[in-house]
GROMACS .gro file of C-alpha atoms in nm:
model
  265
    1ALA     CA    1 -13.900   9.303  13.901
    2PHE     CA    2 -13.578   9.104  13.861
    3ARG     CA    3 -13.579   9.163  13.487
    4GLU     CA    4 -13.608   9.539  13.543
    5TRP     CA    5 -13.333   9.524  13.806
    6ILE     CA    6 -13.104   9.352  13.553
    7ILE     CA    7 -13.192   9.533  13.231
    8GLU     CA    8 -13.276   9.883  13.353
    9GLY     CA    9 -13.062   9.892  13.664
   10TYR     CA   10 -13.356  10.001  13.877
   11PRO     CA   11 -13.275  10.024  14.250
   12ILE     CA   12 -13.492   9.856  14.513
   13ARG     CA   13 -13.668  10.184  14.596
   14THR     CA   14 -13.786  10.227  14.236
   15LEU     CA   15 -13.899   9.865  14.217
   16GLN     CA   16 -14.103   9.914  14.535
   17ARG     CA   17 -14.298  10.194  14.372
   18LEU     CA   18 -14.348  10.003  14.049
   19HIS     CA   19 -14.458   9.671  14.200
   20ARG     CA   20 -14.598   9.772  14.539
   21ALA     CA   21 -14.379   9.516  14.711
   22SER     CA   22 -14.169   9.538  15.024
   23ALA     CA   23 -13.793   9.585  15.003
   24SER     CA   24 -13.730   9.252  15.178
   25THR     CA   25 -13.950   9.064  14.928
   26LEU     CA   26 -13.774   9.222  14.633
   27ARG     CA   27 -13.430   9.149  14.778
   28ARG     CA   28 -13.521   8.784  14.835
   29SER     CA   29 -13.644   8.757  14.476
   30ILE     CA   30 -13.327   8.914  14.337
   31VAL     CA   31 -13.099   8.694  14.548
   32TYR     CA   32 -13.294   8.384  14.444
   33TRP     CA   33 -13.245   8.449  14.074
   34LEU     CA   34 -12.882   8.548  14.122
   35ASP     CA   35 -12.833   8.213  14.296
   36HIS     CA   36 -12.992   8.038  13.996
   37PRO     CA   37 -12.832   8.192  13.685
   38PRO     CA   38 -12.875   8.051  13.334
   39GLU     CA   39 -12.597   7.856  13.172
   40ARG     CA   40 -12.377   8.039  12.929
   41HIS     CA   41 -12.583   8.015  12.613
   42ILE     CA   42 -12.501   8.004  12.243
   43PHE     CA   43 -12.806   8.153  12.076
   44SER     CA   44 -12.717   8.074  11.715
   45THR     CA   45 -12.453   7.890  11.512
   46THR     CA   46 -12.563   7.995  11.163
   47ALA     CA   47 -12.387   8.332  11.131
   48THR     CA   48 -12.138   8.353  10.845
   49SER     CA   49 -12.005   8.697  10.943
   50VAL     CA   50 -11.929   8.766  11.309
   51ILE     CA   51 -11.807   9.070  11.500
   52PHE     CA   52 -11.584   8.994  11.798
   53ASP     CA   53 -11.507   9.255  12.061
   54GLY     CA   54 -11.452   9.297  12.432
   55SER     CA   55 -11.467   9.566  12.697
   56ILE     CA   56 -11.248   9.586  13.006
   57LEU     CA   57 -11.422   9.617  13.341
   58THR     CA   58 -11.134   9.589  13.587
   59LYS     CA   59 -10.768   9.481  13.598
   60ARG     CA   60 -10.748   9.403  13.226
   61ARG     CA   61 -11.039   9.160  13.248
   62GLY     CA   62 -11.393   9.215  13.133
   63ILE     CA   63 -11.659   9.090  12.893
   64TYR     CA   64 -11.611   8.942  12.547
   65VAL     CA   65 -11.890   8.906  12.293
   66ALA     CA   66 -11.959   8.746  11.955
   67LEU     CA   67 -12.220   8.935  11.753
   68ASP     CA   68 -12.398   8.834  11.434
   69ALA     CA   69 -12.287   9.098  11.182
   70ASN     CA   70 -12.620   9.088  10.998
   71THR     CA   71 -12.873   9.091  11.280
   72HIS     CA   72 -12.654   9.259  11.546
   73ALA     CA   73 -12.781   8.996  11.791
   74ILE     CA   74 -12.551   8.833  12.043
   75ILE     CA   75 -12.432   8.484  11.953
   76THR     CA   76 -12.267   8.431  12.290
   77ALA     CA   77 -12.085   8.632  12.555
   78ALA     CA   78 -11.858   8.566  12.851
   79TYR     CA   79 -11.759   8.750  13.169
   80ASN     CA   80 -11.416   8.773  13.334
   81ILE     CA   81 -11.230   8.732  13.006
   82ALA     CA   82 -10.884   8.866  12.930
   83GLU     CA   83 -10.818   8.935  12.563
   84GLY     CA   84 -10.519   8.703  12.571
   85GLY     CA   85 -10.442   8.364  12.426
   86LYS     CA   86 -10.587   8.117  12.674
   87ASP     CA   87 -10.920   8.293  12.727
   88LEU     CA   88 -10.973   8.380  12.361
   89PHE     CA   89 -10.887   8.032  12.241
   90GLY     CA   90 -11.135   7.883  12.487
   91PHE     CA   91 -11.405   8.129  12.378
   92TYR     CA   92 -11.358   8.052  12.008
   93GLN     CA   93 -11.323   7.679  12.064
   94HIS     CA   94 -11.649   7.676  12.258
   95LEU     CA   95 -11.825   7.831  11.958
   96ALA     CA   96 -11.658   7.598  11.709
   97THR     CA   97 -11.754   7.292  11.915
   98ALA     CA   98 -12.115   7.412  11.911
   99GLY     CA   99 -12.105   7.429  11.530
  100LEU     CA  100 -12.030   7.793  11.445
  101ARG     CA  101 -11.840   7.816  11.114
  102PRO     CA  102 -11.798   8.186  11.025
  103ASN     CA  103 -11.644   8.289  10.695
  104TYR     CA  104 -11.559   8.641  10.813
  105ALA     CA  105 -11.467   8.800  11.146
  106THR     CA  106 -11.452   9.172  11.212
  107ILE     CA  107 -11.206   9.263  11.489
  108ASP     CA  108 -11.036   9.572  11.627
  109GLY     CA  109 -10.681   9.463  11.543
  110ASN     CA  110 -10.585   9.278  11.862
  111THR     CA  111 -10.308   9.042  11.746
  112GLN     CA  112 -10.420   8.774  11.991
  113GLN     CA  113 -10.768   8.778  11.839
  114ASN     CA  114 -10.626   8.737  11.491
  115LYS     CA  115 -10.395   8.454  11.597
  116TYR     CA  116 -10.652   8.243  11.779
  117LEU     CA  117 -10.933   8.302  11.531
  118LYS     CA  118 -10.702   8.157  11.266
  119ASN     CA  119 -10.608   7.879  11.503
  120VAL     CA  120 -10.969   7.769  11.552
  121TRP     CA  121 -11.099   7.855  11.201
  122PRO     CA  122 -10.797   7.839  10.965
  123THR     CA  123 -10.988   7.963  10.658
  124ILE     CA  124 -11.160   8.257  10.827
  125ILE     CA  125 -11.112   8.598  10.660
  126ILE     CA  126 -11.030   8.886  10.893
  127GLN     CA  127 -11.187   9.229  10.843
  128ARG     CA  128 -11.004   9.498  11.039
  129CYS     CA  129 -11.227   9.756  11.202
  130ILE     CA  130 -11.190  10.067  10.985
  131VAL     CA  131 -11.293  10.296  11.271
  132HIS     CA  132 -11.018  10.164  11.502
  133VAL     CA  133 -10.754  10.197  11.232
  134GLN     CA  134 -10.870  10.548  11.146
  135ARG     CA  135 -10.887  10.672  11.505
  136GLN     CA  136 -10.550  10.529  11.602
  137GLY     CA  137 -10.384  10.653  11.283
  138LEU     CA  138 -10.517  11.006  11.324
  139SER     CA  139 -10.405  11.006  11.686
  140TRP     CA  140 -10.051  10.895  11.598
  141CYS     CA  141 -10.026  11.152  11.317
  142ARG     CA  142 -10.144  11.433  11.549
  143LEU     CA  143 -10.419  11.687  11.486
  144HIS     CA  144 -10.190  11.944  11.324
  145PRO     CA  145  -9.874  11.762  11.211
  146LYS     CA  146  -9.578  11.973  11.105
  147ARG     CA  147  -9.396  11.706  10.902
  148THR     CA  148  -9.492  11.671  10.535
  149ASP     CA  149  -9.495  11.290  10.554
  150ALA     CA  150  -9.726  11.299  10.857
  151LYS     CA  151  -9.959  11.548  10.687
  152HIS     CA  152 -10.002  11.321  10.385
  153LEU     CA  153 -10.041  11.011  10.602
  154ARG     CA  154 -10.303  11.185  10.814
  155THR     CA  155 -10.501  11.261  10.498
  156LEU     CA  156 -10.499  10.891  10.410
  157PHE     CA  157 -10.636  10.795  10.751
  158ALA     CA  158 -10.898  11.071  10.735
  159ASP     CA  159 -11.025  10.938  10.400
  160LEU     CA  160 -11.066  10.579  10.518
  161SER     CA  161 -11.430  10.619  10.618
  162THR     CA  162 -11.526  10.759  10.276
  163ILE     CA  163 -11.433  10.447  10.078
  164LYS     CA  164 -11.746  10.266   9.959
  165THR     CA  165 -11.666  10.121   9.613
  166THR     CA  166 -11.410   9.894   9.450
  167ALA     CA  167 -11.281  10.185   9.244
  168ALA     CA  168 -11.233  10.391   9.560
  169VAL     CA  169 -11.040  10.102   9.717
  170GLN     CA  170 -10.807  10.079   9.419
  171HIS     CA  171 -10.749  10.454   9.425
  172PHE     CA  172 -10.678  10.446   9.798
  173VAL     CA  173 -10.431  10.157   9.767
  174HIS     CA  174 -10.254  10.347   9.488
  175ARG     CA  175 -10.227  10.654   9.712
  176VAL     CA  176 -10.080  10.444   9.993
  177GLU     CA  177  -9.825  10.293   9.754
  178ARG     CA  178  -9.724  10.639   9.631
  179TRP     CA  179  -9.689  10.762   9.990
  180GLU     CA  180  -9.480  10.459  10.077
  181GLN     CA  181  -9.249  10.514   9.778
  182ARG     CA  182  -9.203  10.880   9.867
  183PHE     CA  183  -9.176  10.861  10.246
  184GLY     CA  184  -9.203  10.506  10.377
  185THR     CA  185  -8.856  10.367  10.310
  186LEU     CA  186  -8.687  10.670  10.462
  187ILE     CA  187  -8.912  10.655  10.770
  188HIS     CA  188  -8.838  10.285  10.811
  189GLN     CA  189  -8.461  10.334  10.785
  190THR     CA  190  -8.439  10.639  11.011
  191PRO     CA  191  -8.361  10.559  11.377
  192GLU     CA  192  -8.632  10.661  11.620
  193HIS     CA  193  -8.577  11.000  11.785
  194GLY     CA  194  -8.860  11.123  12.001
  195TYR     CA  195  -9.216  11.012  12.057
  196VAL     CA  196  -9.362  11.210  11.764
  197PHE     CA  197  -9.149  11.027  11.508
  198SER     CA  198  -9.202  10.696  11.691
  199ASP     CA  199  -9.578  10.741  11.659
  200LEU     CA  200  -9.538  10.820  11.289
  201LYS     CA  201  -9.354  10.490  11.242
  202ARG     CA  202  -9.629  10.310  11.431
  203ALA     CA  203  -9.895  10.470  11.211
  204ARG     CA  204  -9.713  10.361  10.894
  205HIS     CA  205  -9.664  10.007  11.022
  206MET     CA  206 -10.029   9.974  11.124
  207LEU     CA  207 -10.162  10.099  10.791
  208LEU     CA  208  -9.940   9.869  10.584
  209ASN     CA  209 -10.031   9.567  10.798
  210ALA     CA  210 -10.403   9.648  10.800
  211LEU     CA  211 -10.437   9.737  10.431
  212PRO     CA  212 -10.499   9.380  10.300
  213HIS     CA  213 -10.775   9.336  10.561
  214LEU     CA  214 -10.959   9.668  10.544
  215PHE     CA  215 -11.203   9.635  10.256
  216HIS     CA  216 -11.360   9.289  10.250
  217PHE     CA  217 -11.693   9.454  10.329
  218ILE     CA  218 -11.696   9.632   9.990
  219ASN     CA  219 -11.766   9.317   9.787
  220THR     CA  220 -11.931   9.119  10.068
  221PRO     CA  221 -12.211   9.332  10.218
  222THR     CA  222 -12.272   9.085  10.502
  223VAL     CA  223 -11.931   9.174  10.648
  224ALA     CA  224 -11.926   9.452  10.908
  225SER     CA  225 -11.675   9.726  10.833
  226SER     CA  226 -11.630   9.808  11.202
  227THR     CA  227 -11.702   9.690  11.554
  228ASN     CA  228 -11.921   9.996  11.624
  229ALA     CA  229 -12.228   9.777  11.670
  230PHE     CA  230 -12.094   9.701  12.018
  231GLU     CA  231 -12.066  10.057  12.141
  232GLY     CA  232 -12.429  10.104  12.241
  233TYR     CA  233 -12.454   9.758  12.396
  234PHE     CA  234 -12.139   9.796  12.604
  235SER     CA  235 -12.226  10.147  12.722
  236ARG     CA  236 -12.574  10.042  12.836
  237LEU     CA  237 -12.442   9.732  13.010
  238LYS     CA  238 -12.174   9.926  13.197
  239GLU     CA  239 -12.419  10.197  13.296
  240HIS     CA  240 -12.654   9.940  13.451
  241TYR     CA  241 -12.374   9.734  13.604
  242ARG     CA  242 -12.230  10.037  13.785
  243LYS     CA  243 -12.553  10.056  13.984
  244HIS     CA  244 -12.491   9.705  14.119
  245GLN     CA  245 -12.116   9.708  14.189
  246GLY     CA  246 -12.161   9.592  14.548
  247LEU     CA  247 -12.239   9.239  14.430
  248SER     CA  248 -12.032   8.948  14.555
  249LEU     CA  249 -11.810   8.772  14.300
  250PRO     CA  250 -12.053   8.479  14.242
  251HIS     CA  251 -12.348   8.719  14.208
  252ARG     CA  252 -12.145   8.942  13.976
  253ARG     CA  253 -12.092   8.648  13.743
  254SER     CA  254 -12.464   8.566  13.767
  255TYR     CA  255 -12.553   8.927  13.685
  256PHE     CA  256 -12.365   8.912  13.355
  257LEU     CA  257 -12.505   8.569  13.267
  258TRP     CA  258 -12.855   8.703  13.317
  259TYR     CA  259 -12.782   9.024  13.126
  260PHE     CA  260 -12.644   8.834  12.826
  261TYR     CA  261 -12.942   8.600  12.841
  262LEU     CA  262 -13.206   8.874  12.859
  263VAL     CA  263 -13.049   9.147  12.645
  264ARG     CA  264 -12.933   9.021  12.305
  265LYS     CA  265 -12.910   9.356  12.125
   0.00000   0.00000   0.00000
């Protein structure tokens, strides 16, 4: 019953029907296991390619997870984490102390993630999430841009998800270089005037910074091209957690420890 309460988010009334038990018995069972949560567990230290991502729950704090890029199984996860320096460094250091030595990390572009991953594993190679770069770039360029430079830049972002070969990478890089020669210097030198042009400058800056880190997955198939593997996991977890939001702070922490322990994919 407790497992179904955690994983499926079943309320007490549903559990009564399923297990033919009284509400008081079920509540005592749930409270007992919430009072005896598992330790934060590291399930594996053999992954060479890892996806790191987090999801905010409240007040800029939430859950943060390391996922094996090949099996899509959780390596470890933590609750009440802010995606800032102190928390991220502790998370990565905990994994490194346990013996994890990843060669590649796929991240969404958070600069703090990049900084502290390199701090803990200096030789790690960062793969930027192509989906995040594409979505943010298209958003900054607008759906129907009027400027010629924005129209061409939007086409570059739109084509990101179609690149699957080394030849396609080379062609894409060449297109970016041509765009930069034609528009980039002028955009960089022009003072900002209005939020549309400011967003265009942000889109250019993001693409140029991300470009060296976008295509490691082409020649190394074990590397994840995006952090999309988390989307289903996070959405299910949040859906079930919303049904138990009346939990006390200690029991809330226990809930997530149990969820991470019982649900690894």
